[in-house]
PDB file of N, CA and C in Angstrom:
ATOM      1  N   LEU A   1      -6.798  -7.412  -6.717  1.00 89.00           N
ATOM      2  CA  LEU A   1      -5.970  -6.618  -6.426  1.00 89.00           C
ATOM      3  C   LEU A   1      -4.531  -8.273  -6.501  1.00 89.00           C
ATOM      4  N   ARG A   2      -4.095  -7.955  -7.591  1.00 93.00           N
ATOM      5  CA  ARG A   2      -2.937  -9.396  -7.253  1.00 93.00           C
ATOM      6  C   ARG A   2      -1.213  -8.586  -8.254  1.00 93.00           C
ATOM      7  N   PHE A   3      -0.512  -8.724  -7.479  1.00 95.00           N
ATOM      8  CA  PHE A   3       0.482  -7.731  -7.927  1.00 95.00           C
ATOM      9  C   PHE A   3       1.932  -9.457  -7.536  1.00 95.00           C
ATOM     10  N   ASP A   4       2.567  -8.551  -8.937  1.00 95.00           N
ATOM     11  CA  ASP A   4       3.873  -9.875  -8.966  1.00 95.00           C
ATOM     12  C   ASP A   4       5.251  -9.047  -9.125  1.00 95.00           C
ATOM     13  N   GLY A   5       5.623  -8.709  -8.360  1.00 93.00           N
ATOM     14  CA  GLY A   5       7.450  -7.479  -8.238  1.00 93.00           C
ATOM     15  C   GLY A   5       6.456  -6.665  -9.181  1.00 93.00           C
ATOM     16  N   THR A   6       5.837  -5.893  -8.814  1.00 95.00           N
ATOM     17  CA  THR A   6       5.084  -4.479  -9.202  1.00 95.00           C
ATOM     18  C   THR A   6       5.311  -3.427  -7.921  1.00 95.00           C
ATOM     19  N   ARG A   7       6.071  -2.430  -8.145  1.00 94.00           N
ATOM     20  CA  ARG A   7       6.470  -1.219  -7.058  1.00 94.00           C
ATOM     21  C   ARG A   7       5.721  -1.375  -6.410  1.00 94.00           C
ATOM     22  N   LEU A   8       5.579  -0.814  -5.092  1.00 94.00           N
ATOM     23  CA  LEU A   8       4.529  -0.199  -4.212  1.00 94.00           C
ATOM     24  C   LEU A   8       4.320   1.345  -4.835  1.00 94.00           C
ATOM     25  N   ALA A   9       4.550   1.840  -4.945  1.00 94.00           N
ATOM     26  CA  ALA A   9       4.159   2.903  -5.517  1.00 94.00           C
ATOM     27  C   ALA A   9       2.454   2.799  -6.364  1.00 94.00           C
ATOM     28  N   GLN A  10       2.824   1.812  -7.378  1.00 96.00           N
ATOM     29  CA  GLN A  10       2.401   1.354  -8.331  1.00 96.00           C
ATOM     30  C   GLN A  10       1.252   0.781  -7.930  1.00 96.00           C
ATOM     31  N   ALA A  11       1.310  -0.642  -6.991  1.00 95.00           N
ATOM     32  CA  ALA A  11       0.488  -1.079  -5.689  1.00 95.00           C
ATOM     33  C   ALA A  11      -0.512   0.191  -5.836  1.00 95.00           C
ATOM     34  N   LEU A  12       0.204   0.656  -4.949  1.00 95.00           N
ATOM     35  CA  LEU A  12      -0.980   2.109  -3.800  1.00 95.00           C
ATOM     36  C   LEU A  12      -2.085   2.644  -4.767  1.00 95.00           C
ATOM     37  N   GLU A  13      -1.545   2.971  -6.110  1.00 96.00           N
ATOM     38  CA  GLU A  13      -2.433   3.320  -7.103  1.00 96.00           C
ATOM     39  C   GLU A  13      -3.605   2.558  -7.541  1.00 96.00           C
ATOM     40  N   GLU A  14      -3.368   1.473  -7.292  1.00 95.00           N
ATOM     41  CA  GLU A  14      -4.457   0.221  -7.806  1.00 95.00           C
ATOM     42  C   GLU A  14      -5.593   0.684  -6.838  1.00 95.00           C
ATOM     43  N   VAL A  15      -4.278   0.399  -5.656  1.00 95.00           N
ATOM     44  CA  VAL A  15      -5.606   0.263  -4.294  1.00 95.00           C
ATOM     45  C   VAL A  15      -6.374   1.547  -3.311  1.00 95.00           C
ATOM     46  N   GLU A  16      -5.597   2.766  -4.043  1.00 96.00           N
ATOM     47  CA  GLU A  16      -6.323   3.884  -4.029  1.00 96.00           C
ATOM     48  C   GLU A  16      -7.457   3.756  -5.074  1.00 96.00           C
ATOM     49  N   ARG A  17      -7.538   3.493  -6.470  1.00 96.00           N
ATOM     50  CA  ARG A  17      -8.819   3.271  -7.146  1.00 96.00           C
ATOM     51  C   ARG A  17      -9.569   2.504  -6.504  1.00 96.00           C
ATOM     52  N   LYS A  18      -9.414   1.279  -6.133  1.00 95.00           N
ATOM     53  CA  LYS A  18     -10.012   0.388  -5.952  1.00 95.00           C
ATOM     54  C   LYS A  18     -11.356   1.009  -4.504  1.00 95.00           C
ATOM     55  N   TYR A  19     -10.605   1.207  -3.340  1.00 95.00           N
ATOM     56  CA  TYR A  19     -11.508   1.902  -1.989  1.00 95.00           C
ATOM     57  C   TYR A  19     -11.236   3.343  -2.289  1.00 95.00           C
ATOM     58  N   ASN A  20     -10.873   3.600  -3.580  1.00 96.00           N
ATOM     59  CA  ASN A  20     -11.506   5.697  -2.795  1.00 96.00           C
ATOM     60  C   ASN A  20     -10.641   5.701  -2.196  1.00 96.00           C
ATOM     61  N   VAL A  21      -9.785   6.005  -1.685  1.00 96.00           N
ATOM     62  CA  VAL A  21      -8.765   6.389  -0.267  1.00 96.00           C
ATOM     63  C   VAL A  21      -7.313   7.243  -0.996  1.00 96.00           C
ATOM     64  N   LYS A  22      -7.103   8.183   0.031  1.00 96.00           N
ATOM     65  CA  LYS A  22      -5.370   8.737  -0.400  1.00 96.00           C
ATOM     66  C   LYS A  22      -4.340   7.756   0.240  1.00 96.00           C
ATOM     67  N   ILE A  23      -3.591   7.506  -0.519  1.00 96.00           N
ATOM     68  CA  ILE A  23      -2.451   6.956   0.263  1.00 96.00           C
ATOM     69  C   ILE A  23      -1.423   7.431  -0.036  1.00 96.00           C
ATOM     70  N   GLU A  24      -0.234   7.692   1.075  1.00 94.00           N
ATOM     71  CA  GLU A  24       1.245   7.947   0.434  1.00 94.00           C
ATOM     72  C   GLU A  24       2.019   6.960   0.999  1.00 94.00           C
ATOM     73  N   CYS A  25       3.160   7.179   0.533  1.00 93.00           N
ATOM     74  CA  CYS A  25       4.299   6.152   1.121  1.00 93.00           C
ATOM     75  C   CYS A  25       5.560   7.227   1.829  1.00 93.00           C
ATOM     76  N   SER A  26       6.666   6.296   1.998  1.00 89.00           N
ATOM     77  CA  SER A  26       7.651   7.214   2.750  1.00 89.00           C
ATOM     78  C   SER A  26       8.604   6.795   0.799  1.00 89.00           C
ATOM     79  N   ASP A  27       9.630   7.765   0.070  1.00 88.00           N
ATOM     80  CA  ASP A  27      10.459   7.845  -0.753  1.00 88.00           C
ATOM     81  C   ASP A  27      11.544   6.349  -0.459  1.00 88.00           C
ATOM     82  N   GLU A  28      11.626   6.424   0.449  1.00 87.00           N
ATOM     83  CA  GLU A  28      12.390   4.994   0.977  1.00 87.00           C
ATOM     84  C   GLU A  28      11.851   3.686   0.428  1.00 87.00           C
ATOM     85  N   ILE A  29      10.762   3.643   0.160  1.00 92.00           N
ATOM     86  CA  ILE A  29      10.092   2.254   0.013  1.00 92.00           C
ATOM     87  C   ILE A  29       8.754   2.131  -1.535  1.00 92.00           C
ATOM     88  N   ARG A  30       8.914   3.196  -1.774  1.00 91.00           N
ATOM     89  CA  ARG A  30       8.296   3.813  -3.749  1.00 91.00           C
ATOM     90  C   ARG A  30       8.165   2.454  -4.448  1.00 91.00           C
ATOM     91  N   ASN A  31      10.006   2.160  -4.166  1.00 92.00           N
ATOM     92  CA  ASN A  31      10.051   1.159  -5.571  1.00 92.00           C
ATOM     93  C   ASN A  31      10.549  -0.121  -5.056  1.00 92.00           C
ATOM     94  N   CYS A  32      10.203  -0.509  -3.768  1.00 91.00           N
ATOM     95  CA  CYS A  32      10.129  -1.441  -3.387  1.00 91.00           C
ATOM     96  C   CYS A  32       9.123  -2.645  -4.115  1.00 91.00           C
ATOM     97  N   GLY A  33       9.850  -3.968  -4.172  1.00 93.00           N
ATOM     98  CA  GLY A  33       8.884  -4.624  -5.108  1.00 93.00           C
ATOM     99  C   GLY A  33       7.901  -5.350  -4.444  1.00 93.00           C
ATOM    100  N   ILE A  34       6.209  -5.632  -5.221  1.00 93.00           N
ATOM    101  CA  ILE A  34       5.460  -6.612  -4.220  1.00 93.00           C
ATOM    102  C   ILE A  34       4.894  -7.424  -4.936  1.00 93.00           C
ATOM    103  N   THR A  35       5.049  -8.762  -3.983  1.00 94.00           N
ATOM    104  CA  THR A  35       4.348 -10.114  -4.803  1.00 94.00           C
ATOM    105  C   THR A  35       3.101 -10.300  -4.046  1.00 94.00           C
ATOM    106  N   ALA A  36       1.899 -10.353  -4.066  1.00 93.00           N
ATOM    107  CA  ALA A  36       0.698 -10.895  -2.981  1.00 93.00           C
ATOM    108  C   ALA A  36      -0.659 -10.830  -4.386  1.00 93.00           C
ATOM    109  N   ASP A  37      -0.482 -12.205  -3.688  1.00 94.00           N
ATOM    110  CA  ASP A  37      -2.722 -11.350  -3.987  1.00 94.00           C
ATOM    111  C   ASP A  37      -4.291 -11.347  -2.860  1.00 94.00           C
ATOM    112  N   LEU A  38      -4.398 -10.395  -3.249  1.00 93.00           N
ATOM    113  CA  LEU A  38      -4.973  -9.513  -1.974  1.00 93.00           C
ATOM    114  C   LEU A  38      -6.354  -9.288  -2.790  1.00 93.00           C
ATOM    115  N   ASN A  39      -7.049  -9.971  -3.103  1.00 89.00           N
ATOM    116  CA  ASN A  39      -8.695  -9.994  -3.622  1.00 89.00           C
ATOM    117  C   ASN A  39      -9.230 -10.460  -2.834  1.00 89.00           C
ATOM    118  N   ASN A  40     -10.348  -9.784  -2.860  1.00 88.00           N
ATOM    119  CA  ASN A  40     -11.299 -10.209  -1.597  1.00 88.00           C
ATOM    120  C   ASN A  40     -11.135 -10.262  -0.254  1.00 88.00           C
ATOM    121  N   GLU A  41      -9.863  -8.877   0.113  1.00 90.00           N
ATOM    122  CA  GLU A  41      -9.837  -8.360   0.708  1.00 90.00           C
ATOM    123  C   GLU A  41     -10.322  -6.786   1.399  1.00 90.00           C
ATOM    124  N   GLY A  42     -10.402  -6.674   2.485  1.00 94.00           N
ATOM    125  CA  GLY A  42     -10.925  -5.165   3.083  1.00 94.00           C
ATOM    126  C   GLY A  42      -9.547  -4.440   2.593  1.00 94.00           C
ATOM    127  N   LEU A  43      -9.714  -3.323   2.903  1.00 95.00           N
ATOM    128  CA  LEU A  43      -9.028  -1.732   2.944  1.00 95.00           C
ATOM    129  C   LEU A  43      -8.100  -2.330   3.975  1.00 95.00           C
ATOM    130  N   ASP A  44      -8.413  -2.436   5.523  1.00 93.00           N
ATOM    131  CA  ASP A  44      -7.659  -2.492   6.335  1.00 93.00           C
ATOM    132  C   ASP A  44      -6.548  -3.350   6.646  1.00 93.00           C
ATOM    133  N   LYS A  45      -6.723  -4.669   5.568  1.00 95.00           N
ATOM    134  CA  LYS A  45      -6.447  -6.100   5.145  1.00 95.00           C
ATOM    135  C   LYS A  45      -5.546  -5.326   4.359  1.00 95.00           C
ATOM    136  N   VAL A  46      -5.620  -5.259   3.288  1.00 95.00           N
ATOM    137  CA  VAL A  46      -4.541  -4.723   2.255  1.00 95.00           C
ATOM    138  C   VAL A  46      -3.712  -4.080   2.821  1.00 95.00           C
ATOM    139  N   LEU A  47      -3.864  -2.659   3.854  1.00 95.00           N
ATOM    140  CA  LEU A  47      -3.165  -1.748   4.436  1.00 95.00           C
ATOM    141  C   LEU A  47      -1.814  -2.804   5.179  1.00 95.00           C
ATOM    142  N   ARG A  48      -2.375  -3.032   5.964  1.00 94.00           N
ATOM    143  CA  ARG A  48      -1.415  -3.845   7.064  1.00 94.00           C
ATOM    144  C   ARG A  48      -0.546  -5.374   6.201  1.00 94.00           C
ATOM    145  N   ILE A  49      -1.569  -5.821   4.858  1.00 93.00           N
ATOM    146  CA  ILE A  49      -0.432  -7.011   4.408  1.00 93.00           C
ATOM    147  C   ILE A  49       0.520  -6.333   3.842  1.00 93.00           C
ATOM    148  N   LEU A  50       0.187  -5.047   3.094  1.00 93.00           N
ATOM    149  CA  LEU A  50       1.812  -4.659   2.160  1.00 93.00           C
ATOM    150  C   LEU A  50       2.408  -3.614   3.350  1.00 93.00           C
ATOM    151  N   ALA A  51       2.074  -3.127   4.277  1.00 93.00           N
ATOM    152  CA  ALA A  51       3.139  -2.904   5.563  1.00 93.00           C
ATOM    153  C   ALA A  51       3.868  -4.059   5.817  1.00 93.00           C
ATOM    154  N   LYS A  52       3.252  -5.147   6.156  1.00 91.00           N
ATOM    155  CA  LYS A  52       4.205  -5.926   6.310  1.00 91.00           C
ATOM    156  C   LYS A  52       5.491  -6.369   5.631  1.00 91.00           C
ATOM    157  N   ILE A  53       4.983  -6.930   4.195  1.00 90.00           N
ATOM    158  CA  ILE A  53       5.651  -7.395   3.325  1.00 90.00           C
ATOM    159  C   ILE A  53       6.750  -6.169   3.352  1.00 90.00           C
ATOM    160  N   ILE A  54       6.659  -4.713   3.176  1.00 90.00           N
ATOM    161  CA  ILE A  54       8.078  -4.017   3.606  1.00 90.00           C
ATOM    162  C   ILE A  54       8.395  -3.592   4.927  1.00 90.00           C
ATOM    163  N   ASN A  55       8.270  -4.913   5.842  1.00 90.00           N
ATOM    164  CA  ASN A  55       8.388  -4.099   7.546  1.00 90.00           C
ATOM    165  C   ASN A  55       8.501  -2.606   7.834  1.00 90.00           C
ATOM    166  N   GLY A  56       7.281  -2.518   7.219  1.00 91.00           N
ATOM    167  CA  GLY A  56       6.884  -1.065   7.565  1.00 91.00           C
ATOM    168  C   GLY A  56       5.370  -1.074   8.146  1.00 91.00           C
ATOM    169  N   SER A  57       4.790   0.405   8.431  1.00 94.00           N
ATOM    170  CA  SER A  57       3.360  -0.137   9.363  1.00 94.00           C
ATOM    171  C   SER A  57       2.730   1.255   8.454  1.00 94.00           C
ATOM    172  N   VAL A  58       1.686   1.350   8.438  1.00 95.00           N
ATOM    173  CA  VAL A  58       0.335   2.399   8.307  1.00 95.00           C
ATOM    174  C   VAL A  58      -0.457   3.326   9.021  1.00 95.00           C
ATOM    175  N   SER A  59      -0.661   4.343   9.106  1.00 95.00           N
ATOM    176  CA  SER A  59      -1.216   5.207   9.623  1.00 95.00           C
ATOM    177  C   SER A  59      -2.023   6.228   8.887  1.00 95.00           C
ATOM    178  N   TYR A  60      -3.137   6.747   9.713  1.00 95.00           N
ATOM    179  CA  TYR A  60      -4.420   7.221   8.706  1.00 95.00           C
ATOM    180  C   TYR A  60      -4.283   8.619   9.759  1.00 95.00           C
ATOM    181  N   GLU A  61      -3.803   9.830   8.793  1.00 93.00           N
ATOM    182  CA  GLU A  61      -4.397  10.779   9.746  1.00 93.00           C
ATOM    183  C   GLU A  61      -4.467  11.732   8.367  1.00 93.00           C
ATOM    184  N   ASN A  62      -5.875  13.118   8.698  1.00 91.00           N
ATOM    185  CA  ASN A  62      -6.211  13.765   7.814  1.00 91.00           C
ATOM    186  C   ASN A  62      -7.179  13.249   6.595  1.00 91.00           C
ATOM    187  N   LYS A  63      -7.436  12.294   6.864  1.00 91.00           N
ATOM    188  CA  LYS A  63      -8.580  11.458   5.691  1.00 91.00           C
ATOM    189  C   LYS A  63      -7.788  11.057   4.575  1.00 91.00           C
ATOM    190  N   ARG A  64      -6.555  10.297   4.958  1.00 94.00           N
ATOM    191  CA  ARG A  64      -5.101   9.893   3.791  1.00 94.00           C
ATOM    192  C   ARG A  64      -4.576   8.605   4.909  1.00 94.00           C
ATOM    193  N   TYR A  65      -3.807   7.687   4.314  1.00 96.00           N
ATOM    194  CA  TYR A  65      -3.292   6.158   4.788  1.00 96.00           C
ATOM    195  C   TYR A  65      -1.936   6.985   4.820  1.00 96.00           C
ATOM    196  N   PHE A  66      -1.455   6.263   5.023  1.00 95.00           N
ATOM    197  CA  PHE A  66       0.477   6.456   5.047  1.00 95.00           C
ATOM    198  C   PHE A  66       1.565   5.575   5.079  1.00 95.00           C
ATOM    199  N   LEU A  67       1.867   4.936   3.949  1.00 94.00           N
ATOM    200  CA  LEU A  67       2.412   4.107   4.258  1.00 94.00           C
ATOM    201  C   LEU A  67       4.125   4.286   4.876  1.00 94.00           C
ATOM    202  N   ASN A  68       5.216   3.621   6.121  1.00 92.00           N
ATOM    203  CA  ASN A  68       6.221   4.226   6.499  1.00 92.00           C
ATOM    204  C   ASN A  68       6.828   3.108   6.811  1.00 92.00           C
ATOM    205  N   GLY A  69       8.484   2.801   5.865  1.00 88.00           N
ATOM    206  CA  GLY A  69       9.015   1.748   5.869  1.00 88.00           C
ATOM    207  C   GLY A  69      10.943   2.480   6.269  1.00 88.00           C
ATOM    208  N   ASP A  70      11.571   1.703   6.413  1.00 83.00           N
ATOM    209  CA  ASP A  70      12.986   1.270   6.013  1.00 83.00           C
ATOM    210  C   ASP A  70      13.469   1.623   5.022  1.00 83.00           C
ATOM    211  N   GLY A  71      12.770   0.995   3.782  1.00 80.00           N
ATOM    212  CA  GLY A  71      13.672   0.725   2.407  1.00 80.00           C
ATOM    213  C   GLY A  71      13.458  -1.153   2.424  1.00 80.00           C
ATOM    214  N   CYS A  72      13.384  -1.140   1.043  1.00 78.00           N
ATOM    215  CA  CYS A  72      13.625  -2.487   0.969  1.00 78.00           C
ATOM    216  C   CYS A  72      14.950  -3.142   0.287  1.00 78.00           C
ATOM    217  N   ASN A  73      15.621  -4.226   0.363  1.00 65.00           N
ATOM    218  CA  ASN A  73      16.449  -4.773  -0.074  1.00 65.00           C
ATOM    219  C   ASN A  73      16.722  -5.257  -1.515  1.00 65.00           C
TER     220      ASN A  73
END
């Protein structure tokens, strides 16, 4: 997984496909740009890194992950 200015919503779709999970995010962060090389990383680390990039958090409930944040600059 390598992202270069990729919208968070698009990056999460790729993560969902790779790890066969469901991930949702708040509307405020959907269009945040993500630049990261996450090859050879496990799902938990990928989600923690994405949350850190957006100054947000990740949670797990009802068999799905949720990224939340205040938005991006």
